[in-house]
PDB file of C-alpha atoms in Angstrom:
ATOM      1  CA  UNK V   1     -34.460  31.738 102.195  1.00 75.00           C
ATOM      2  CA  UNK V   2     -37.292  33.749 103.549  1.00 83.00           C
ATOM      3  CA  UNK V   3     -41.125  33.420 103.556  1.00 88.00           C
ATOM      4  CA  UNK V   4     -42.973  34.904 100.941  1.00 89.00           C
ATOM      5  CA  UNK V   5     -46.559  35.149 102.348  1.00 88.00           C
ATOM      6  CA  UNK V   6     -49.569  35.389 100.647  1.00 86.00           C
ATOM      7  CA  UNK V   7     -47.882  33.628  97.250  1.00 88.00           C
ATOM      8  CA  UNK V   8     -47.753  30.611  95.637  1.00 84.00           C
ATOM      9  CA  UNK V   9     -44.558  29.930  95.529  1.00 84.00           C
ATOM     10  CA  UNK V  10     -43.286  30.561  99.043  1.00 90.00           C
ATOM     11  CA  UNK V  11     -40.563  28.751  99.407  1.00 90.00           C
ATOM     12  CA  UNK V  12     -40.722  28.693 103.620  1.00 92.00           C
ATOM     13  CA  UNK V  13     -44.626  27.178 103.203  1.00 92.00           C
ATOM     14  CA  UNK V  14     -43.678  24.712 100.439  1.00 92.00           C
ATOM     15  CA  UNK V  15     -40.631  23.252 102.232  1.00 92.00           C
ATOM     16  CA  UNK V  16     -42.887  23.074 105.979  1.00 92.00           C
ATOM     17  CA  UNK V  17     -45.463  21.085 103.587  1.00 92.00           C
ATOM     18  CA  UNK V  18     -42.896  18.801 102.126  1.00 92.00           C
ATOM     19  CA  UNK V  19     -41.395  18.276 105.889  1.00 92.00           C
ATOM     20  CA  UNK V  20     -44.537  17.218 107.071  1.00 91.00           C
ATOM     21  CA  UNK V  21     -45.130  14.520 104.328  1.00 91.00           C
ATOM     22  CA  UNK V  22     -41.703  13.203 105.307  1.00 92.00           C
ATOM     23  CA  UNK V  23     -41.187  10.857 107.964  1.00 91.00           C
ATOM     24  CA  UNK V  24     -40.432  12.197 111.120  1.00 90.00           C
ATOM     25  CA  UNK V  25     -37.283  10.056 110.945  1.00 91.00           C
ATOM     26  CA  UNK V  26     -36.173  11.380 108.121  1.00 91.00           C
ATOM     27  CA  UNK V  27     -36.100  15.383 109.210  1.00 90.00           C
ATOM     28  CA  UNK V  28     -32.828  15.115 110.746  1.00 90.00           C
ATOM     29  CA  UNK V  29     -29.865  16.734 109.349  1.00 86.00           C
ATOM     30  CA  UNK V  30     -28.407  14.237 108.131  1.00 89.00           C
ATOM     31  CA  UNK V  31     -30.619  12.839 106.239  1.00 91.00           C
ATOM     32  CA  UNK V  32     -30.837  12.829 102.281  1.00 91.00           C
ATOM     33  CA  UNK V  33     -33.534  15.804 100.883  1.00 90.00           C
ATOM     34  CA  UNK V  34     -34.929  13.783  98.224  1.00 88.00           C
ATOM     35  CA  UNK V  35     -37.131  10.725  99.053  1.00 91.00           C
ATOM     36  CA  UNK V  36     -38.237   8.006  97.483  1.00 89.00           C
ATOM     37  CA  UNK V  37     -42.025   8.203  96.761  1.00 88.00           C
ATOM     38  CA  UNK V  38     -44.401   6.000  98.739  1.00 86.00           C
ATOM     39  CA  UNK V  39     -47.247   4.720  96.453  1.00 81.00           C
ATOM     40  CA  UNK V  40     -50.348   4.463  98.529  1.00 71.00           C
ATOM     41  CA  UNK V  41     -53.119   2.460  97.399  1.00 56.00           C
ATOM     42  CA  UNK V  42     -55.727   3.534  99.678  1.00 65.00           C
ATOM     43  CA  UNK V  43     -56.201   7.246 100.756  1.00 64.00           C
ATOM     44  CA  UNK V  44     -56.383   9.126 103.740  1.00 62.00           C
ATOM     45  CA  UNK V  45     -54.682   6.442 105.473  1.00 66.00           C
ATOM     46  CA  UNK V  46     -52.387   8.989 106.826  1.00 73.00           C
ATOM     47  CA  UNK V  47     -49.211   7.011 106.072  1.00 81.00           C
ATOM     48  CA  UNK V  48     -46.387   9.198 105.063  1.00 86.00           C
ATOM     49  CA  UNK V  49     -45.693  10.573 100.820  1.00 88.00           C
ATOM     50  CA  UNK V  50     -42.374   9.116 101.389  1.00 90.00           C
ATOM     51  CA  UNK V  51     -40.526   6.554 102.425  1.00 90.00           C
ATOM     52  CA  UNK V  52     -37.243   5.926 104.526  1.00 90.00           C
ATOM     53  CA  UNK V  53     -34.986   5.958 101.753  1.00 90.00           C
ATOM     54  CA  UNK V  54     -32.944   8.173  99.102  1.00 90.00           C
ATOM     55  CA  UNK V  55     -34.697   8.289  95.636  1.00 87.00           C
ATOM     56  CA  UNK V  56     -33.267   6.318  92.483  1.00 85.00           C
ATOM     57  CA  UNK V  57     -30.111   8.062  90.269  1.00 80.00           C
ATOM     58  CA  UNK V  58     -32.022   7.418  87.270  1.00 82.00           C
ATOM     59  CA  UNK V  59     -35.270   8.987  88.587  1.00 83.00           C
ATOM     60  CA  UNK V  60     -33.757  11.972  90.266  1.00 79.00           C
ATOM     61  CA  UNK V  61     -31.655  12.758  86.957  1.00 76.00           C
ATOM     62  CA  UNK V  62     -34.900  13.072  85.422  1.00 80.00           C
ATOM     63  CA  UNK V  63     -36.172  15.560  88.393  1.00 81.00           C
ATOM     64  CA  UNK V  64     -35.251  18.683  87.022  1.00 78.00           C
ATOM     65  CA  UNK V  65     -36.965  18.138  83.845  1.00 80.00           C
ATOM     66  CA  UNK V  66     -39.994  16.747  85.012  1.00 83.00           C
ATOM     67  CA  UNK V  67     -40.603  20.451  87.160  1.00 81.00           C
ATOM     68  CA  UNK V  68     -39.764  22.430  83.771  1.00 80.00           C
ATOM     69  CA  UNK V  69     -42.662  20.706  81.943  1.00 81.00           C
ATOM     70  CA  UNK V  70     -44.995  20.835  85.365  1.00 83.00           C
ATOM     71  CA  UNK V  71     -44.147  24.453  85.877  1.00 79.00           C
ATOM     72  CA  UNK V  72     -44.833  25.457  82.305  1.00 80.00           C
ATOM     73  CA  UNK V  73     -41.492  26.338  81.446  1.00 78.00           C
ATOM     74  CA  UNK V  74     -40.182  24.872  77.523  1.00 75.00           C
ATOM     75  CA  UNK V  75     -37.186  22.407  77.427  1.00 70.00           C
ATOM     76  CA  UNK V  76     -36.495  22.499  73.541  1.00 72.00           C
ATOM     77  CA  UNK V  77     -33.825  24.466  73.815  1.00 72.00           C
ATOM     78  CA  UNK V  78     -32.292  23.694  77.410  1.00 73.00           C
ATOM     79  CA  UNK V  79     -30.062  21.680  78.434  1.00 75.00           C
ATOM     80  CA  UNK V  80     -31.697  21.108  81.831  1.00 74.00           C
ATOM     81  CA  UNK V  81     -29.887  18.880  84.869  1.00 73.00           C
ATOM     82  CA  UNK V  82     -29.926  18.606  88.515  1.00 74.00           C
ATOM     83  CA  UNK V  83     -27.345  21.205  88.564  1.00 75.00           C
ATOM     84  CA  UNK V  84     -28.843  23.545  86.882  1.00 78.00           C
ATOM     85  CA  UNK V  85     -31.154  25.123  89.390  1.00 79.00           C
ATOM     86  CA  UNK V  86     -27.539  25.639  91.289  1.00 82.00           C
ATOM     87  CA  UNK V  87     -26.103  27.312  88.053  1.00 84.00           C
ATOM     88  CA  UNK V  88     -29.073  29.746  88.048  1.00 83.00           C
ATOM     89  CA  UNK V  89     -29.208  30.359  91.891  1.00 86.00           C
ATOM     90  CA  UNK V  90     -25.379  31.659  91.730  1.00 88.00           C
ATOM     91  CA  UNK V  91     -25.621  33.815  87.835  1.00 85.00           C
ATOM     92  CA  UNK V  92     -28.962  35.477  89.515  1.00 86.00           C
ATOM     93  CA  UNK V  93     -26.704  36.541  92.811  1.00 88.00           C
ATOM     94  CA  UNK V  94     -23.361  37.136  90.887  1.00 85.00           C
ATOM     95  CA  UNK V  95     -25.844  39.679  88.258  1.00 83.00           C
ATOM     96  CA  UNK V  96     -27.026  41.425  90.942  1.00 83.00           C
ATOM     97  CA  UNK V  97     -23.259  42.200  92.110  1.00 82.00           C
ATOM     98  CA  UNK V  98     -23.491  40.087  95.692  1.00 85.00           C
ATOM     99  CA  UNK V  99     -20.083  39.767  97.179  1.00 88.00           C
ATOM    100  CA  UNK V 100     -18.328  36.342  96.553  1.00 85.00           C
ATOM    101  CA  UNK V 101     -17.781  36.190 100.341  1.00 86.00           C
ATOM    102  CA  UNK V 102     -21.743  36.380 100.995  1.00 87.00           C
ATOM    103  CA  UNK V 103     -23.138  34.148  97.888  1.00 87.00           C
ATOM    104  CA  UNK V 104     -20.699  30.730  99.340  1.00 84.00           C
ATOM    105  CA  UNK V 105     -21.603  31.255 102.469  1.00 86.00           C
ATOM    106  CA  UNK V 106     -25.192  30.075 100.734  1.00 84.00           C
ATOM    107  CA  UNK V 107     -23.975  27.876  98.152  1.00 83.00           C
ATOM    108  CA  UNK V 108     -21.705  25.908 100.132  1.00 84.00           C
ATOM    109  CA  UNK V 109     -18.199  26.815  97.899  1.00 84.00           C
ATOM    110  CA  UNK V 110     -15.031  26.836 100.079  1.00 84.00           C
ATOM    111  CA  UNK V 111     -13.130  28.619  97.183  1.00 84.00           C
ATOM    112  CA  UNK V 112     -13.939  32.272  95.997  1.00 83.00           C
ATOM    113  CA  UNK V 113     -12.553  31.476  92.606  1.00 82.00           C
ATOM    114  CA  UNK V 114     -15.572  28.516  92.008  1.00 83.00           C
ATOM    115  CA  UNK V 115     -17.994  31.775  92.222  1.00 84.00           C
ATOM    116  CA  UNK V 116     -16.157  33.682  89.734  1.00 81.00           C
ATOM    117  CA  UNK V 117     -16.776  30.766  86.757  1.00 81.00           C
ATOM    118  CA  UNK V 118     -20.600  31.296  87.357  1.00 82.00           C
ATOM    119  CA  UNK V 119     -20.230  34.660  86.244  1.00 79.00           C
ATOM    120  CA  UNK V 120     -21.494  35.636  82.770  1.00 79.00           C
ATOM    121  CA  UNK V 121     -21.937  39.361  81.078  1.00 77.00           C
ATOM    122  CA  UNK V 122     -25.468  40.058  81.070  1.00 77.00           C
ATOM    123  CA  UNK V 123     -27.073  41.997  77.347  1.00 82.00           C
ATOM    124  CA  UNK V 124     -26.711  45.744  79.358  1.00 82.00           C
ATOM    125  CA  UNK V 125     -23.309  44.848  80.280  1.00 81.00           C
ATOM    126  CA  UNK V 126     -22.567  43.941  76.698  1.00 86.00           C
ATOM    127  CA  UNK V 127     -24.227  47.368  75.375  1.00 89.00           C
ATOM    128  CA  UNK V 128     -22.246  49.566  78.228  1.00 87.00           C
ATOM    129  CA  UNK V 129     -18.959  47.474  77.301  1.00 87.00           C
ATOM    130  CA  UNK V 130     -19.801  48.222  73.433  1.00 90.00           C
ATOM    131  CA  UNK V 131     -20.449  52.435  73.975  1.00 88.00           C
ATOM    132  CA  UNK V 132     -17.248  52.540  75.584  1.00 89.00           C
ATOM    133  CA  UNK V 133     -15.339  51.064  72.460  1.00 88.00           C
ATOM    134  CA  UNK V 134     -17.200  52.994  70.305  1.00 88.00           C
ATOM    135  CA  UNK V 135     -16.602  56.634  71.784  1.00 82.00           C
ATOM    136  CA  UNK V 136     -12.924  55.823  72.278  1.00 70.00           C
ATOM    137  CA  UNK V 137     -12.287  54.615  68.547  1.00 61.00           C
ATOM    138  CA  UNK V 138     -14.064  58.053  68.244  1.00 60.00           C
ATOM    139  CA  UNK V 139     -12.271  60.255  70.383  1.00 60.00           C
ATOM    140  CA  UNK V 140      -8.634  58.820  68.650  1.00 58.00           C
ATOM    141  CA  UNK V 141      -9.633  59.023  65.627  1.00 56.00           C
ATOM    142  CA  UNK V 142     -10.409  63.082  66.289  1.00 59.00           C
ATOM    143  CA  UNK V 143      -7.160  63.495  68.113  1.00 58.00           C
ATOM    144  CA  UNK V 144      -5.412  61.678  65.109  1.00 56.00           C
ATOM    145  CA  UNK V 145      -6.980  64.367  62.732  1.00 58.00           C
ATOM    146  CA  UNK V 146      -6.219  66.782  65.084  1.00 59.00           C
ATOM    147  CA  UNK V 147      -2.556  66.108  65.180  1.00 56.00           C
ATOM    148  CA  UNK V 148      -2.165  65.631  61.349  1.00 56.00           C
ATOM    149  CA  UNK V 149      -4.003  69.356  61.074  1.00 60.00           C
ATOM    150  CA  UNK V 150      -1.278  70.645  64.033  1.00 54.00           C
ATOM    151  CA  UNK V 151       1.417  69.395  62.045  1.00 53.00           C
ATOM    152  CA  UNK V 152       0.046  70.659  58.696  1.00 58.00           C
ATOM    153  CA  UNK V 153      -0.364  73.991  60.168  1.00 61.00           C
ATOM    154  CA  UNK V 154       3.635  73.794  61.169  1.00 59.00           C
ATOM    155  CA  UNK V 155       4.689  72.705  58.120  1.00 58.00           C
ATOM    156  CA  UNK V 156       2.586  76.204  56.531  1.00 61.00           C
ATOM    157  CA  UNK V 157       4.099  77.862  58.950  1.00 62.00           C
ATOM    158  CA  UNK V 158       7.925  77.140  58.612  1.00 58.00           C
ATOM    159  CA  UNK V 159       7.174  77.169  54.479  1.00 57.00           C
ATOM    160  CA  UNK V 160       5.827  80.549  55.198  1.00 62.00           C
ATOM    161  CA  UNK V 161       8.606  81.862  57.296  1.00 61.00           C
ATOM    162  CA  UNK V 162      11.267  80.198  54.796  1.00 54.00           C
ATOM    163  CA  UNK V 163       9.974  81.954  51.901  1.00 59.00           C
ATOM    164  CA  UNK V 164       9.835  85.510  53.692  1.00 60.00           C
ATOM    165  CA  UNK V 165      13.424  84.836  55.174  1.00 55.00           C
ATOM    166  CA  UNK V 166      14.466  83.768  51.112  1.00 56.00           C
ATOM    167  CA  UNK V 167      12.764  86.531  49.966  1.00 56.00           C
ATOM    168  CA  UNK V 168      14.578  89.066  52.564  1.00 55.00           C
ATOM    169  CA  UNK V 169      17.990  87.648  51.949  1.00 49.00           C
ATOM    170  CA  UNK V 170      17.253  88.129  47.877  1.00 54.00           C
ATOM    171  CA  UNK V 171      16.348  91.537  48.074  1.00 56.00           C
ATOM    172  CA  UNK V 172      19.300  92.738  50.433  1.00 55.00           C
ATOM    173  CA  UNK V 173      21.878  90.706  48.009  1.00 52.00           C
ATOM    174  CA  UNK V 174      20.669  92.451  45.169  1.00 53.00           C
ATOM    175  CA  UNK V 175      20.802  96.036  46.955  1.00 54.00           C
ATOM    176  CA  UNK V 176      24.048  94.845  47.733  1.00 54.00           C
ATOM    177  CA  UNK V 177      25.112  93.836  44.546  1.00 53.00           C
ATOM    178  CA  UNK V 178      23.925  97.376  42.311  1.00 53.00           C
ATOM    179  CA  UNK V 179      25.407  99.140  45.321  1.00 57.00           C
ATOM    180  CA  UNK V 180      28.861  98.654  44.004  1.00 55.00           C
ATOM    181  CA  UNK V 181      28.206 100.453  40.866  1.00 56.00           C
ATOM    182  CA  UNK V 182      26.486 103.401  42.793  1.00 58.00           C
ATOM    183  CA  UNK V 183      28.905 106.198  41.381  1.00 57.00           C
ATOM    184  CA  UNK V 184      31.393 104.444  39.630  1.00 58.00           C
ATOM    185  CA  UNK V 185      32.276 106.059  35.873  1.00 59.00           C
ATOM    186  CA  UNK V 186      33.019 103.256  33.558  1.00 62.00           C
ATOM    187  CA  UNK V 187      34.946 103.778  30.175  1.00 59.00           C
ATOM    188  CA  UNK V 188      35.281 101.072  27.096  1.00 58.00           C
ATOM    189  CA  UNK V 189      33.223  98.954  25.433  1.00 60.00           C
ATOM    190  CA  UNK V 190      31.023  95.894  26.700  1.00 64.00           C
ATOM    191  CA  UNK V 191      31.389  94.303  30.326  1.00 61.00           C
ATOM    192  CA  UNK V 192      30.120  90.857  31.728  1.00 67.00           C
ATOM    193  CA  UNK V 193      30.228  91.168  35.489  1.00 64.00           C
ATOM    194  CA  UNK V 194      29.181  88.038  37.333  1.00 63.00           C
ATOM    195  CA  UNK V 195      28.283  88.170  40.987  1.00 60.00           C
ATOM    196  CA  UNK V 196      27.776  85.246  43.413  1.00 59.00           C
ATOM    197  CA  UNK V 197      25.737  86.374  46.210  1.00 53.00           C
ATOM    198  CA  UNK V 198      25.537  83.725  48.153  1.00 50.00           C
ATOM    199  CA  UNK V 199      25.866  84.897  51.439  1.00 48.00           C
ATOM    200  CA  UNK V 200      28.740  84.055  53.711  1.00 49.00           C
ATOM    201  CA  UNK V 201      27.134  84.794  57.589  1.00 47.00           C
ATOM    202  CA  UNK V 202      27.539  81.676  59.109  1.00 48.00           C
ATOM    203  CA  UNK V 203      24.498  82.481  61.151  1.00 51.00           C
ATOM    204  CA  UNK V 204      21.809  83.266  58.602  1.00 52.00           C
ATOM    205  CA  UNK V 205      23.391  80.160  56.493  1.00 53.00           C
ATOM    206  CA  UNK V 206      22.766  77.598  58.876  1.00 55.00           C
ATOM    207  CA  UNK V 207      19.305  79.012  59.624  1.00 52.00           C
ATOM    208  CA  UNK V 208      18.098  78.983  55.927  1.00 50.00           C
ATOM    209  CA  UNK V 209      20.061  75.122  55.828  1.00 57.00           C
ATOM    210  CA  UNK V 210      18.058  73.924  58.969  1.00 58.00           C
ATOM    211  CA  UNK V 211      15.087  74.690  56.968  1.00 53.00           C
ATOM    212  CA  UNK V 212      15.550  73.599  53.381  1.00 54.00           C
ATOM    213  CA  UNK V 213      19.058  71.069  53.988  1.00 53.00           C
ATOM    214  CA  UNK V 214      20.293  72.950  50.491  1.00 48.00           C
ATOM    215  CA  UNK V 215      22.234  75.656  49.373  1.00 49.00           C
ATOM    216  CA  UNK V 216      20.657  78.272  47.430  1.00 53.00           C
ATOM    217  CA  UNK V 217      22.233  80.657  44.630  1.00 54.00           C
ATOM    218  CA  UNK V 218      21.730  83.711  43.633  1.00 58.00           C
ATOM    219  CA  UNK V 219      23.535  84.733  40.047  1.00 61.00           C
ATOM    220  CA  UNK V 220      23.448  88.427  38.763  1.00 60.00           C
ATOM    221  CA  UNK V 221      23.906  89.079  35.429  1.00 58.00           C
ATOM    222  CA  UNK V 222      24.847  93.064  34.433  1.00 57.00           C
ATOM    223  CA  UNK V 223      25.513  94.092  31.180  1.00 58.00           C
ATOM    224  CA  UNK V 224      26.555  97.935  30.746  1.00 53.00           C
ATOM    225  CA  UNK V 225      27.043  99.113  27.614  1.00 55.00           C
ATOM    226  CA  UNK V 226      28.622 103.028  27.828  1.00 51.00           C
ATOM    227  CA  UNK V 227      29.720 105.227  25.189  1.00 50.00           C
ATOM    228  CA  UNK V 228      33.158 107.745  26.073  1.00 47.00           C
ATOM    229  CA  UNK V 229      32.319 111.588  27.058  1.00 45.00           C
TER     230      UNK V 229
END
């Protein structure tokens, strides 16, 4: 970590302070970080705030705590342990999208993965993750609608086209049919004639049966009733 001058909590002036209350024995790398306190009776005796040994389990489980309460910061709701200044130090880095490789060079991990199970989705994360949901359920739901309206619009369409292509083929068998009679001379009394139009082109059949799948009929009925010259 770096010096902070000028503030309160720099962490370079704190730790030279705490160094200096240690004994000089007890600077070396291998020694433990937390020492026991050294209760002086008298002061300015310049003995040392510490002595030559580790603190207690019991009192250093209670450590974290104890700097909550002294630094102001409420415990009701936390779940506060030695390990937790560790959890924060590595959620604060993985936030603010360090690299895995840089952030265990600091906390010591030998294993990328242990970095990844500090990492937690932060409220903006959340929000950005929840917009995105929300304008794709949005977008389908318009290209759904937009597809059932396409496929309306065909089924108009061939309707449409169906009904024009059974109105032609009407029209031309009934031409057909009255052409038949076009200058014939008929003699006797009352005729039923019955013609079945239905038309015979293989090609125009299966083009009006792709569209409907049944047969259509067309029946003409004439009745001629002529008195002799």
């Amino acid at each position: 970590m770096y010096a902070v001058p000028g503030s309160d909590k720099d962490p370079v002036a704190a730790y030279e302070f705490y160094a200096e209350k240690r004994p000089v024995e007890m600077n070396e790398d291998d020694a433990p970080f937390y020492l026991a306190i050294n209760n002086c009776s008298k002061q300015g005796t310049g003995k040392p705030w510490f002595k030559k040994n580790a603190v207690g389990v019991n009192k250093l489980n209670g450590l974290m705590k104890t700097m909550a309460e002294k630094a102001g910061i409420s415990t009701t709701q936390l779940n506060l342990a030695n390990h937790s200044g560790r959890k924060t130090m590595m959620q604060t880095l993985t936030k603010k999208n360090i690299p895995p490789t840089d952030i265990i060079q600091l906390s010591g991990h030998k294993n990328l993965q242990s970095v990844n199970n500090y990492a937690i989705m932060s409220e903006k994360q959340q929000i950005e993750m929840s917009r995105t949901l929300c304008g794709l359920t949005t977008r389908t739901v318009s290209k759904e609608s937009s597809s059932c309206n396409v496929v309306d619009n065909q089924q108009n369409n061939s309707l449409t086209t169906f009904n024009s292509a059974t109105s032609s083929v009407d029209s031309r068998h009934g031409q057909q049919a009255l052409s038949l009679f076009s200058g014939a001379v008929i003699h006797g009394g009352q005729f039923s004639i019955k013609i079945n139009s239905l038309n015979q082109s293989p090609t125009l059949s299966q083009a009006v049966e792709s569209l409907t799948a049944l047969k259509r009929y067309k029946r003409i009925k004439v009745l001629s009733d002529s008195d002799s010259d």
